Amino acid sequence: MTWDTDFAISILPRLLQGLWITIQATMAGIAIALALGLIVAVIRYMRVPVLSQVLGFYVLFVRGTPLLVQAYAAFFILPTFGIVLGPLLTGIIVLGVNYSAYTAEVYRSGIEDVAKGQWEAATALSLPARPTWTRIVLPQAVRSIVPMLGNYWIQMFKDSAILSAITVSELLYVGQTIGADQYRYLEPLTIVGVLFLAVSYPAAVLIRRLERRLAISR
Amino acid sequence: MTVDWSWHAVAEAFPLLLRGLVVTLEITVLAALLSYVLGLVFAVIRMSRIPVLSQLTFLFIEAVRSTPLLVQVFMFYYVLQSQTGILLSAFLSGVIVIGVHYACYTSEVYRAGIEAVPKGQWEAATALNLPRGRVWTSVILPQAVPRVLPALGNYTIAMFKETPLLLGIGVLEMLNRAKEYGAETFRVLEAYTLAGVFFLVISYIASVMVRRLESRVGTL
């Protein structure tokens, strides 16, 4: 079997549609992960009794089980409780929740890196808790962890291929479907690989650059 | 909303999942060994600056790291077979793909470990006229490898958690067994919960062990 350029061109539009779904899932997933991770990190840092321990277990549990197991569990178990969300929405929630456990740890490292004197100064000025977090701690914490969050974003982009297993019509799913229909896997899967590479490699280079810039200016 | 939980189903699924777990662990161990050896080879090739070969290795590593593992699994299993006619079992294909994929990550770990060896060690080896092969095997690697062990441990745990991807090519690992049981009996809640618990317990114990190793040999 040799490479068939005409066939490759003919399937490109469908694959690009798949890539668009992949990008949408990643955007929505990272938004959930960034917000939920921050909430988890702040609550754990404030040592709210019971809630902090529960969230500690949440982080442990999510990080200790494979993403695909979580995706299957959500996709097959939730409907038995009458919750039917559809593949894409289920996939986005699973990605977001899974990565929130990782971003929570990143936020935590950022928060712990903020100098102790900043907290003490805020207390000395009797600043209420909310502005202490939003004006003093978080702006300093987030700056240093932006590259790390960026790396998780790229990783999520690659992990979104797993959602093909729960029939989300993202890039890999489209490639597989074409391959199974036409009995030709060479062209669709090669293009799938190239498209993933074409997005994630430049993104990784950009983040490496961002990392260097933030490191120097500190 | 009441949770319909059946301990009978748990007891029934348990031995089935254990059989899957054996396959999962076999894949993890074989893929990990492959990634330890191949990662070291990649790192040494890159650092020896062999013309063409070093650059090709670098490109290969970047390409593998920039594409999803699942895409690589399907490419290897379907494309390689249809192109070359080499028929490998799904199990062996899975071991090779996970092993090679993670070798691209472990090679970076080895590189960091090798770069952490003080420059004076290289210079002393040159001063003593030690052959290049001996410099690697007797001087550099014995100092670099212990320091990279915790990082290799973390990647091994990551590989363990990636094995469910192989159900896509029909490997009967643990998640596939859970899926099978769920499809036959409609007891999906028990099947997937049990699979999740197995993964959690093993990866948690393993991560505690890695942390202990870390405190013994130190991190990079």
XYZ file of C-alpha atoms in Angstrom, chain A residues 22-211:
190
model
C -10.328 18.727 19.613
C -9.469 22.402 20.027
C -12.923 23.232 21.397
C -12.737 20.381 23.906
C -9.276 21.497 25.007
C -10.328 25.148 25.403
C -13.381 24.287 27.479
C -11.462 21.641 29.416
C -8.609 23.965 30.352
C -11.088 26.662 31.428
C -12.661 24.191 33.875
C -9.248 22.964 35.030
C -7.933 26.480 35.664
C -11.001 27.589 37.646
C -11.590 24.353 39.575
C -7.891 23.875 40.299
C -7.663 27.367 41.777
C -10.676 26.765 44.028
C -9.248 23.437 45.209
C -5.816 24.964 45.858
C -7.151 27.948 47.834
C -9.478 25.838 49.981
C -6.710 23.338 50.697
C -4.293 26.160 51.533
C -6.755 27.771 53.961
C -7.092 24.423 55.766
C -10.865 24.504 55.960
C -11.630 21.541 58.254
C -13.140 18.451 56.554
C -13.404 20.196 53.156
C -9.614 20.429 52.854
C -9.209 16.731 53.634
C -11.935 15.797 51.169
C -10.230 17.842 48.457
C -6.882 16.299 49.391
C -8.387 12.886 48.692
C -9.956 14.239 45.497
C -6.543 15.267 44.185
C -5.046 11.916 45.196
C -7.908 9.970 43.637
C -7.948 11.821 40.329
C -4.166 11.687 39.943
C -4.053 8.028 40.927
C -6.456 6.722 38.302
C -6.081 6.735 34.514
C -7.907 9.364 32.479
C -9.466 6.679 30.297
C -10.900 4.902 33.341
C -12.429 8.202 34.453
C -13.813 8.841 30.979
C -15.376 5.371 30.826
C -16.753 5.671 34.340
C -18.385 9.026 33.538
C -19.649 7.903 30.150
C -21.128 4.572 31.236
C -22.043 5.099 34.895
C -23.672 8.556 34.815
C -26.471 7.456 32.440
C -27.430 4.685 34.891
C -28.275 7.511 37.314
C -30.345 9.215 34.633
C -27.678 11.820 33.825
C -27.228 11.870 30.046
C -24.778 14.543 28.906
C -23.640 13.361 25.503
C -20.082 12.380 24.615
C -18.558 15.817 24.021
C -19.853 17.401 27.218
C -18.899 14.320 29.245
C -15.451 14.419 27.669
C -14.948 18.108 28.430
C -15.981 17.644 32.061
C -13.715 14.610 32.483
C -10.745 16.465 30.967
C -11.414 19.542 33.109
C -11.875 17.609 36.346
C -8.862 15.380 35.663
C -6.536 18.299 35.001
C -7.926 20.369 37.880
C -6.153 17.938 40.210
C -2.875 18.728 38.469
C -3.414 22.491 38.173
C -4.387 22.559 41.871
C -0.897 21.293 42.720
C 0.648 23.868 40.390
C -1.328 26.688 42.028
C -0.300 25.344 45.424
C 3.386 25.545 44.527
C 2.816 29.086 43.253
C 0.976 30.146 46.411
C 3.632 28.596 48.639
C 6.320 30.480 46.696
C 4.830 33.869 47.625
C 7.075 35.392 50.297
C 5.751 35.100 53.837
C 6.268 38.843 54.374
C 3.502 39.518 51.832
C 0.990 37.694 54.034
C 2.303 39.438 57.150
C 2.138 42.845 55.494
C -1.460 42.179 54.446
C -2.306 41.179 58.032
C -0.505 44.237 59.409
C -2.608 46.466 57.145
C -5.673 44.479 58.326
C -6.593 43.773 54.769
C -9.630 41.461 54.606
C -9.067 37.903 53.348
C -10.556 38.462 49.906
C -8.330 41.360 48.742
C -5.351 39.635 50.339
C -5.936 36.736 47.944
C -7.064 38.633 44.859
C -4.763 41.643 45.064
C -1.669 40.394 46.868
C -1.155 36.636 46.771
C -2.678 35.369 43.528
C -1.173 37.975 41.155
C 2.280 37.018 42.420
C 1.545 33.296 42.562
C 0.101 33.031 39.054
C 2.957 34.832 37.334
C 5.555 32.198 38.150
C 3.338 29.238 37.257
C 2.052 30.421 33.866
C 4.548 28.228 31.932
C 3.623 25.159 33.996
C -0.072 25.736 33.338
C 0.784 26.161 29.670
C 2.501 22.783 29.633
C -0.589 21.149 31.123
C -2.633 22.815 28.425
C -0.526 21.141 25.720
C -0.696 17.854 27.569
C -4.480 18.129 27.732
C -4.567 18.846 24.009
C -2.750 15.543 23.409
C -4.799 13.669 26.015
C -8.046 14.766 24.371
C -7.374 11.998 21.811
C -8.480 9.613 24.573
C -12.014 10.967 24.192
C -12.240 9.057 20.913
C -12.867 6.007 23.132
C -16.149 7.536 24.304
C -17.145 8.421 20.716
C -16.373 12.143 20.816
C -15.885 13.017 17.139
C -12.509 14.650 17.715
C -9.490 14.360 15.426
C -8.391 10.796 16.221
C -11.965 9.496 16.140
C -12.481 10.963 12.671
C -9.183 9.461 11.500
C -10.085 6.039 12.861
C -13.570 6.154 11.347
C -12.173 6.997 7.902
C -9.585 4.241 8.286
C -12.193 1.647 9.208
C -14.579 2.715 6.414
C -11.984 2.768 3.628
C -9.612 0.065 4.916
C -6.846 2.647 4.559
C -5.204 3.713 7.791
C -1.967 5.122 6.377
C -3.269 8.491 5.171
C -5.843 9.337 7.860
C -3.650 8.349 10.823
C -0.566 10.047 9.381
C -2.506 13.284 8.886
C -3.919 12.984 12.416
C -0.383 12.689 13.790
C 0.862 15.608 11.703
C -2.042 17.846 12.787
C -1.425 17.085 16.471
C 2.262 17.814 15.934
C 1.531 21.011 14.006
C -0.405 22.430 16.954
C 1.467 21.114 19.971
C 5.045 21.640 18.808
C 4.756 25.399 18.109
C 2.789 25.740 21.354
C 5.599 24.033 23.270
C 8.182 26.337 21.677
C 6.093 29.387 22.621
C 5.818 28.222 26.226
C 9.541 27.576 26.445
C 10.081 31.174 25.280
C 7.536 32.508 27.771
C 9.275 30.553 30.531
